[in-house]
CSV table of C-alpha atoms in Angstrom, one decimal:
chain,number,residue,atom,x,y,z
J,1,MET,CA,142.1,-79.1,-24.3
J,2,ASN,CA,139.5,-76.9,-22.8
J,3,ARG,CA,137.4,-77.7,-19.7
J,4,THR,CA,134.2,-79.6,-20.1
J,5,ARG,CA,131.7,-77.3,-18.9
J,6,LEU,CA,128.5,-78.9,-20.2
J,7,ILE,CA,127.5,-82.5,-20.6
J,8,ILE,CA,124.5,-83.3,-22.9
J,9,ILE,CA,122.5,-86.5,-22.6
J,10,ASP,CA,120.1,-87.1,-25.4
J,11,GLY,CA,118.1,-89.7,-27.2
J,12,MET,CA,114.5,-90.6,-28.2
J,13,PRO,CA,111.9,-91.0,-25.4
J,14,GLY,CA,112.4,-93.8,-23.3
J,15,SER,CA,116.2,-93.7,-23.5
J,16,GLY,CA,116.9,-93.2,-19.9
J,17,LYS,CA,117.9,-89.4,-20.1
J,18,THR,CA,116.4,-88.5,-16.5
J,19,THR,CA,117.7,-91.4,-14.9
J,20,SER,CA,121.0,-91.2,-16.5
J,21,ALA,CA,121.4,-87.4,-15.7
J,22,LYS,CA,120.6,-87.9,-12.3
J,23,MET,CA,122.9,-91.0,-11.8
J,24,LEU,CA,125.7,-88.6,-13.4
J,25,SER,CA,124.8,-85.9,-10.9
J,26,GLU,CA,124.8,-88.2,-8.1
J,27,SER,CA,128.7,-89.0,-9.4
J,28,LEU,CA,129.6,-85.2,-10.0
J,29,SER,CA,129.0,-84.8,-6.5
J,30,GLN,CA,130.8,-87.6,-5.3
J,31,TRP,CA,133.9,-86.5,-6.8
J,32,GLY,CA,133.4,-82.9,-5.4
J,33,VAL,CA,132.4,-81.1,-8.8
J,34,ASN,CA,130.1,-78.1,-8.7
J,35,HIS,CA,127.5,-78.7,-10.8
J,36,ARG,CA,124.0,-78.0,-12.0
J,37,CYS,CA,121.6,-80.5,-13.3
J,38,ILE,CA,118.8,-79.3,-15.2
J,39,LEU,CA,115.8,-82.0,-16.1
J,40,GLU,CA,113.8,-81.9,-19.2
J,41,LEU,CA,111.0,-80.9,-16.9
J,42,GLU,CA,112.2,-78.5,-14.7
J,43,GLU,CA,110.3,-75.5,-14.1
J,44,ASN,CA,111.2,-72.2,-16.3
J,45,HIS,CA,113.6,-74.3,-18.0
J,46,PRO,CA,116.4,-72.3,-19.8
J,47,LEU,CA,116.3,-73.9,-23.2
J,48,MET,CA,112.6,-74.1,-23.7
J,49,LEU,CA,110.8,-72.0,-25.5
J,50,LEU,CA,107.8,-70.7,-23.0
J,51,ASN,CA,104.8,-69.3,-24.2
J,52,GLU,CA,106.0,-69.8,-28.2
J,53,SER,CA,103.7,-72.4,-30.3
J,54,PHE,CA,104.6,-73.2,-34.1
J,55,GLU,CA,102.2,-75.4,-36.5
J,56,SER,CA,104.1,-76.2,-39.1
J,57,LEU,CA,108.1,-75.7,-39.6
J,58,ALA,CA,107.8,-76.6,-43.4
J,59,SER,CA,106.7,-72.5,-43.6
J,60,GLU,CA,109.9,-70.6,-44.3
J,61,ALA,CA,108.7,-67.6,-42.0
J,62,GLU,CA,107.9,-70.1,-39.1
J,63,ALA,CA,111.2,-71.8,-39.5
J,64,ASP,CA,113.0,-68.8,-39.5
J,65,ARG,CA,111.1,-67.8,-36.3
J,66,PHE,CA,111.8,-71.0,-34.5
J,67,SER,CA,115.7,-70.8,-35.2
J,68,GLN,CA,116.0,-67.3,-34.2
J,69,LEU,CA,114.3,-67.7,-31.1
J,70,PHE,CA,116.3,-70.8,-30.3
J,71,GLN,CA,119.6,-69.4,-31.2
J,72,SER,CA,118.6,-66.7,-28.7
J,73,CYS,CA,117.9,-68.8,-26.0
J,74,TYR,CA,121.1,-71.0,-26.3
J,75,GLN,CA,123.1,-67.5,-26.7
J,76,GLN,CA,121.5,-66.6,-23.6
J,77,PHE,CA,122.2,-70.0,-21.7
J,78,VAL,CA,125.7,-69.7,-22.4
J,79,THR,CA,126.3,-66.6,-21.1
J,80,ASP,CA,124.7,-67.3,-18.0
J,81,GLN,CA,127.0,-70.6,-17.9
J,82,LEU,CA,130.3,-68.7,-18.3
J,83,SER,CA,129.1,-66.2,-15.3
J,84,SER,CA,128.2,-68.7,-13.3
J,85,ASN,CA,130.2,-70.7,-10.3
J,86,TYR,CA,128.8,-74.1,-11.7
J,87,GLU,CA,132.1,-76.3,-13.2
J,88,VAL,CA,129.9,-78.5,-15.0
J,89,THR,CA,126.0,-78.3,-16.1
J,90,ILE,CA,124.0,-81.2,-17.2
J,91,ILE,CA,121.1,-81.2,-19.5
J,92,GLU,CA,119.4,-83.8,-21.3
J,93,SER,CA,116.6,-84.0,-23.9
J,94,VAL,CA,116.1,-80.5,-24.8
J,95,LEU,CA,118.9,-80.2,-27.7
J,96,PHE,CA,118.3,-83.0,-29.6
J,97,GLN,CA,115.2,-84.6,-28.3
J,98,ASP,CA,113.0,-81.6,-27.9
J,99,THR,CA,114.5,-79.1,-30.2
J,100,VAL,CA,116.0,-81.2,-33.4
J,101,SER,CA,113.8,-84.3,-33.5
J,102,MET,CA,110.6,-81.9,-33.1
J,103,ALA,CA,111.8,-79.6,-36.0
J,104,VAL,CA,112.2,-82.8,-38.4
J,105,HIS,CA,108.5,-84.2,-37.1
J,106,MET,CA,107.1,-80.7,-38.3
J,107,GLY,CA,108.5,-80.5,-41.6
J,108,MET,CA,111.5,-78.3,-41.0
J,109,GLU,CA,113.7,-78.3,-44.8
J,110,ARG,CA,116.5,-80.6,-44.2
J,111,GLY,CA,119.1,-77.9,-45.3
J,112,ARG,CA,117.8,-75.3,-43.1
J,113,LEU,CA,117.8,-77.8,-40.0
J,114,ALA,CA,121.4,-78.6,-40.5
J,115,SER,CA,122.4,-75.2,-40.5
J,116,LEU,CA,120.3,-74.6,-37.3
J,117,VAL,CA,122.1,-77.5,-35.7
J,118,ARG,CA,125.7,-76.1,-36.8
J,119,SER,CA,124.6,-72.5,-35.2
J,120,ILE,CA,123.6,-73.8,-32.0
J,121,GLN,CA,126.6,-76.3,-32.0
J,122,GLN,CA,128.7,-73.2,-32.3
J,123,ILE,CA,127.1,-71.0,-29.6
J,124,LEU,CA,127.8,-73.9,-27.1
J,125,SER,CA,131.3,-74.2,-28.3
J,126,PRO,CA,132.9,-71.9,-25.5
J,127,LEU,CA,131.2,-74.6,-22.8
J,128,SER,CA,133.3,-77.2,-24.3
J,129,PRO,CA,130.4,-80.0,-24.4
J,130,ALA,CA,130.7,-83.3,-24.2
J,131,VAL,CA,127.9,-85.6,-25.5
J,132,ILE,CA,126.0,-89.2,-24.7
J,133,TYR,CA,123.8,-90.3,-27.1
J,134,THR,CA,121.4,-93.5,-26.9
J,135,TYR,CA,120.8,-94.5,-30.5
J,136,HIS,CA,118.1,-97.5,-30.9
J,137,LEU,CA,118.6,-100.0,-33.3
J,138,ASN,CA,115.1,-101.3,-33.2
J,139,VAL,CA,113.0,-97.9,-33.0
J,140,GLU,CA,109.6,-100.1,-33.2
J,141,GLY,CA,110.8,-102.0,-30.3
J,142,GLN,CA,111.8,-99.1,-28.6
J,143,TRP,CA,108.1,-97.9,-28.4
J,144,ARG,CA,106.8,-101.1,-27.8
J,145,TYR,CA,109.4,-101.3,-25.0
J,146,ILE,CA,108.7,-97.9,-23.3
J,147,CYS,CA,105.0,-98.3,-23.4
J,148,GLY,CA,105.1,-101.6,-21.7
J,149,VAL,CA,106.7,-99.6,-19.0
J,150,ARG,CA,104.8,-96.6,-19.1
J,151,GLY,CA,101.8,-97.1,-20.5
J,152,ASN,CA,100.1,-96.2,-23.8
J,153,GLU,CA,99.4,-92.7,-23.1
J,154,TRP,CA,101.8,-90.6,-21.5
J,155,GLY,CA,103.0,-87.0,-22.0
J,156,PRO,CA,102.2,-86.6,-26.0
J,157,VAL,CA,102.3,-90.0,-26.7
J,158,SER,CA,99.1,-92.0,-27.5
J,159,LEU,CA,100.1,-95.5,-29.1
J,160,HIS,CA,97.9,-98.4,-29.1
J,161,THR,CA,97.4,-100.1,-32.8
J,162,ASP,CA,100.1,-101.7,-34.6
J,163,GLU,CA,99.9,-99.0,-37.1
J,164,ASP,CA,100.4,-96.6,-34.5
J,165,PHE,CA,103.6,-98.1,-33.4
J,166,ARG,CA,104.9,-98.3,-37.4
J,167,GLU,CA,103.8,-94.5,-37.8
J,168,ALA,CA,105.5,-93.7,-34.7
J,169,ALA,CA,108.8,-96.0,-35.4
J,170,ALA,CA,109.0,-94.2,-39.2
J,171,LEU,CA,108.7,-90.9,-37.6
J,172,TRP,CA,111.4,-91.3,-35.0
J,173,SER,CA,113.5,-93.4,-37.4
J,174,ARG,CA,113.9,-90.3,-39.5
J,175,SER,CA,114.9,-87.8,-36.8
J,176,GLN,CA,117.4,-90.3,-35.2
J,177,THR,CA,118.9,-90.9,-38.2
J,178,PHE,CA,119.1,-86.9,-38.6
J,179,VAL,CA,120.8,-86.5,-34.9
J,180,ARG,CA,123.2,-89.1,-34.7
J,181,GLU,CA,124.5,-87.9,-38.2
J,182,ALA,CA,124.8,-84.4,-36.5
J,183,ILE,CA,126.6,-85.7,-33.3
J,184,GLU,CA,128.9,-87.8,-35.5
J,185,ALA,CA,129.9,-84.4,-37.4
J,186,TRP,CA,130.1,-82.7,-34.0
J,187,ASN,CA,133.8,-82.3,-33.0
J,188,VAL,CA,133.4,-83.0,-29.2
J,189,PRO,CA,133.8,-85.5,-27.1
J,190,LYS,CA,131.0,-88.3,-27.6
J,191,LEU,CA,129.8,-91.5,-26.6
J,192,ILE,CA,127.1,-93.1,-28.7
J,193,ILE,CA,125.3,-96.1,-27.2
J,194,GLU,CA,123.9,-98.3,-29.6
J,195,ASN,CA,121.0,-99.9,-27.5
J,196,LYS,CA,119.8,-103.6,-29.0
J,197,ASP,CA,119.5,-105.5,-25.8
J,198,TYR,CA,118.8,-102.8,-23.2
J,199,LEU,CA,121.9,-103.7,-21.4
J,200,TRP,CA,121.1,-100.7,-18.8
J,201,GLU,CA,123.6,-101.3,-15.9
J,202,GLU,CA,126.5,-101.7,-18.8
J,203,TYR,CA,125.3,-98.6,-20.5
J,204,THR,CA,125.6,-96.5,-17.1
J,205,GLN,CA,128.9,-97.7,-16.4
J,206,GLN,CA,130.1,-96.7,-19.7
J,207,MET,CA,128.2,-93.1,-19.3
J,208,ARG,CA,129.9,-92.7,-15.6
J,209,ALA,CA,133.5,-94.0,-17.1
J,210,PHE,CA,133.2,-91.5,-20.2
J,211,VAL,CA,132.2,-88.7,-18.1
J,212,GLN,CA,135.1,-89.5,-15.3
J,213,SER,CA,137.7,-89.8,-18.1
J,214,GLU,CA,136.7,-86.6,-20.0
J,215,TRP,CA,136.4,-84.7,-16.4
J,216,THR,CA,139.9,-85.9,-15.5
J,217,ARG,CA,141.4,-85.1,-18.6
J,218,SER,CA,139.7,-81.6,-18.7
J,219,GLN,CA,141.1,-80.8,-15.3
J,220,GLU,CA,144.8,-82.2,-16.3
J,221,HIS,CA,144.8,-79.4,-19.1
J,222,ARG,CA,143.4,-76.5,-17.2
């Protein structure tokens, strides 16, 4: 077994990704693991396309440009991580929420997007990634829950009417289904949490145990 060098935490908005990343970062520190935690809103994020914009990924030319830029971005990221002194890097949100889900929402053809996802997964393979993914059984309920916590307007989100919530649920249900299929097909250690009852303390314990198990197992096979 190769040593896990990348932990990916993902899920739709409001899944607790940033909180989970910080929690796991604290745990790795307690275990004496030299690591880096890259939060979604970190300035000059290595996996964000800065100063790039896309109107629609239904266009073949725009979809190709999107794919090429992200593949280059991830290749550079892997090169940098392999040459760094960090034993583990945590990333949250950027792969599936910010890259793959956005491509679904912007109309990229499914086969083309599936090819891009497989390419990125292959690019990441030298880091022996492990994935933690929160899947919401009630997507509309999740939007209502997180807007009840954060308010009806935050970031790009503006949800006020029942129709707004139904449309958001339909959009994110499609992307969530695509992402889960991609994660399940990825031959890496993974923890998929099916959120129905918002048992955050229980989910936190599952995540911590999963990461501790993967880290211990990878250390034993160094």
